[in-house]
Amino acid sequence: MIKTIATPSIPQTRPESVETLPDARGRFGDYGGRFVPETLIPALDELAAEYAAARVHPEFQRELDYHLHDFVGRATPLYHAERLSQRCGARVYLKREDLCHTGAHKINNTMGQILLARRMGKPRIIAETGAGQHGVATATVCARFGLQCEVYMGEEDVYRQSLNVSRMKLLGAKVITVTSGTRTLKDATNDAMRDWVTNVRDTHYIIGSVVGPHPYPMLVRDFQAVIGREARAQILEREGRLPDIVMACVGGGSNAMGLFYPFVEDASVRFIGVEAAGEGIETGRHCAPLSAGTPGVFQGSASYLIQHADGQVAPSHSISAGLDYPGVGPEHSYMKDNGRARYVAVTDSQALNALQWLARNEGIIAALETAHAFAYLEVLRDQGELALETIVIINCSGRGDKDMNTVARSLELV
């Protein structure tokens, strides 16, 4: 019998009447929904029904809390970064998701989804990965519960993230290299979707972000919202009030949505999502659909994406493999349109500079994805948007071990 662990069940201190989107059609306003082959509709219906039952089932929640505490290592600290605070002229806190088992926030979602897969009796698990952290997290929970695991990864990302490829293989996963298209996350996701269509009866697809057809954007958000629930309780304990700004990098958008969502009804809390400007928005070599894209349909749902005038998805670029994706989650698209969140972008060089400063002055080597959020903190300072009493929480979504080859080559450290 699994024991109840109290620590990760942070008291719910936000209002109970939190917004209930998506609607019954899986829509966040004009975004979301299901744009998939008919073959997948029964599997999506099954997943939605299983999740609806599990989310209100006390035993499921107890089991999830147990594994998040004893296996993942929750609750993660909310760390007051004193030197970064001095540099920026504000009170800056870091939500330390880099301290989770496997080194990133991704395992919060994979743990939740693997428990759903077991409830549905699906023995085979597939996933897509860009930076490799979602692939490692999926391989980890599959190893924990003895399930078959196959991970699709673009050839370019296999090269950039060779360390995580080795980790997945050591954990017993089969890594399938995708050589089509841009050979990055977009193409890995395409191949994973094709696999799922073919093997839908015995296979569960663990999508790694708040993207894809309903119910994925909702359930991934909910599994990642443990980040924001903890951060909310922790900042109230430390400062006696809510933060002024919560900020995170945005690719597909799971770490940002996980931090944002428990603050969604707190109008005083500003949301800032930081995308990858790559070599510069004006060059066209970027991954900033919310900053420079247009609405369209991509990989199962409607959202903002980078596309040509004829509706074809355009190539994307970022030094960060985890942000190298031309789309974004539908709830982020909704928040952009209704003004609840502000979305900005920083370049590869800005992210590298922020990564170096944080390593040398706070002793934290952040993932390249996370470094984009840190880089925008300097922009806020330079624009005069910070003051000594301003409280900022940044989601430190992952550690930078996986990026050392890329960083070393870029900074000529070898």
Short mmCIF file of N, CA, C and O in Angstrom, two decimals, residues 1 4 23 28 43 86 95 110 136 219 262 278 285 305 319 325 327:
data_model
loop_
_atom_site.label_atom_id
_atom_site.label_comp_id
_atom_site.label_asym_id
_atom_site.label_seq_id
_atom_site.Cartn_x
_atom_site.Cartn_y
_atom_site.Cartn_z
N MET A 1 0.84 -1.19 0.00
CA MET A 1 0.00 0.00 0.00
C MET A 1 0.88 1.24 0.00
O MET A 1 1.79 1.37 0.81
N THR A 4 0.72 7.92 2.07
CA THR A 4 0.46 9.31 1.70
C THR A 4 1.63 10.17 2.15
O THR A 4 2.05 10.12 3.29
N ASP A 23 -12.58 24.31 -23.17
CA ASP A 23 -13.99 23.97 -23.14
C ASP A 23 -14.18 22.50 -23.54
O ASP A 23 -13.21 21.76 -23.72
N PHE A 28 -9.25 26.62 -26.39
CA PHE A 28 -8.92 27.81 -25.63
C PHE A 28 -9.24 28.99 -26.54
O PHE A 28 -8.40 29.44 -27.33
N ALA A 43 -8.59 6.88 -29.27
CA ALA A 43 -7.50 6.91 -28.29
C ALA A 43 -7.52 8.21 -27.50
O ALA A 43 -7.28 8.23 -26.28
N GLN A 86 20.98 41.67 -7.12
CA GLN A 86 21.78 42.91 -7.07
C GLN A 86 22.05 43.43 -8.48
O GLN A 86 21.97 44.65 -8.73
N LYS A 95 12.82 29.15 -9.36
CA LYS A 95 12.16 27.88 -9.05
C LYS A 95 13.04 26.78 -9.62
O LYS A 95 13.17 26.64 -10.85
N THR A 110 5.84 13.33 -17.35
CA THR A 110 5.97 11.92 -17.72
C THR A 110 5.53 11.01 -16.59
O THR A 110 4.97 9.92 -16.83
N VAL A 136 14.63 11.57 -21.96
CA VAL A 136 15.23 10.97 -20.77
C VAL A 136 14.18 10.75 -19.69
O VAL A 136 14.14 9.70 -19.04
N LEU A 219 -3.87 18.28 -19.97
CA LEU A 219 -3.32 17.36 -18.97
C LEU A 219 -1.85 17.63 -18.71
O LEU A 219 -1.38 17.53 -17.57
N PRO A 262 -1.18 28.43 -11.91
CA PRO A 262 -1.74 28.66 -10.58
C PRO A 262 -1.86 30.14 -10.20
O PRO A 262 -2.47 30.46 -9.17
N GLY A 278 16.69 33.36 -31.96
CA GLY A 278 17.71 32.76 -32.81
C GLY A 278 18.76 33.77 -33.25
O GLY A 278 19.42 34.41 -32.42
N ARG A 285 15.48 33.50 -39.11
CA ARG A 285 16.03 32.31 -38.47
C ARG A 285 15.80 32.40 -36.96
O ARG A 285 16.64 32.86 -36.19
N LEU A 305 1.99 29.81 -35.19
CA LEU A 305 3.14 29.08 -35.70
C LEU A 305 3.89 29.90 -36.72
O LEU A 305 3.39 30.91 -37.22
N ILE A 319 19.71 28.08 -31.05
CA ILE A 319 20.86 27.35 -30.51
C ILE A 319 20.39 26.31 -29.51
O ILE A 319 21.08 25.33 -29.25
N TYR A 325 11.40 24.79 -32.36
CA TYR A 325 10.09 24.25 -32.72
C TYR A 325 9.24 25.39 -33.27
O TYR A 325 9.18 26.47 -32.66
N GLY A 327 6.00 25.82 -33.55
CA GLY A 327 4.67 26.04 -32.99
C GLY A 327 4.74 26.34 -31.50
O GLY A 327 5.81 26.52 -30.91
#
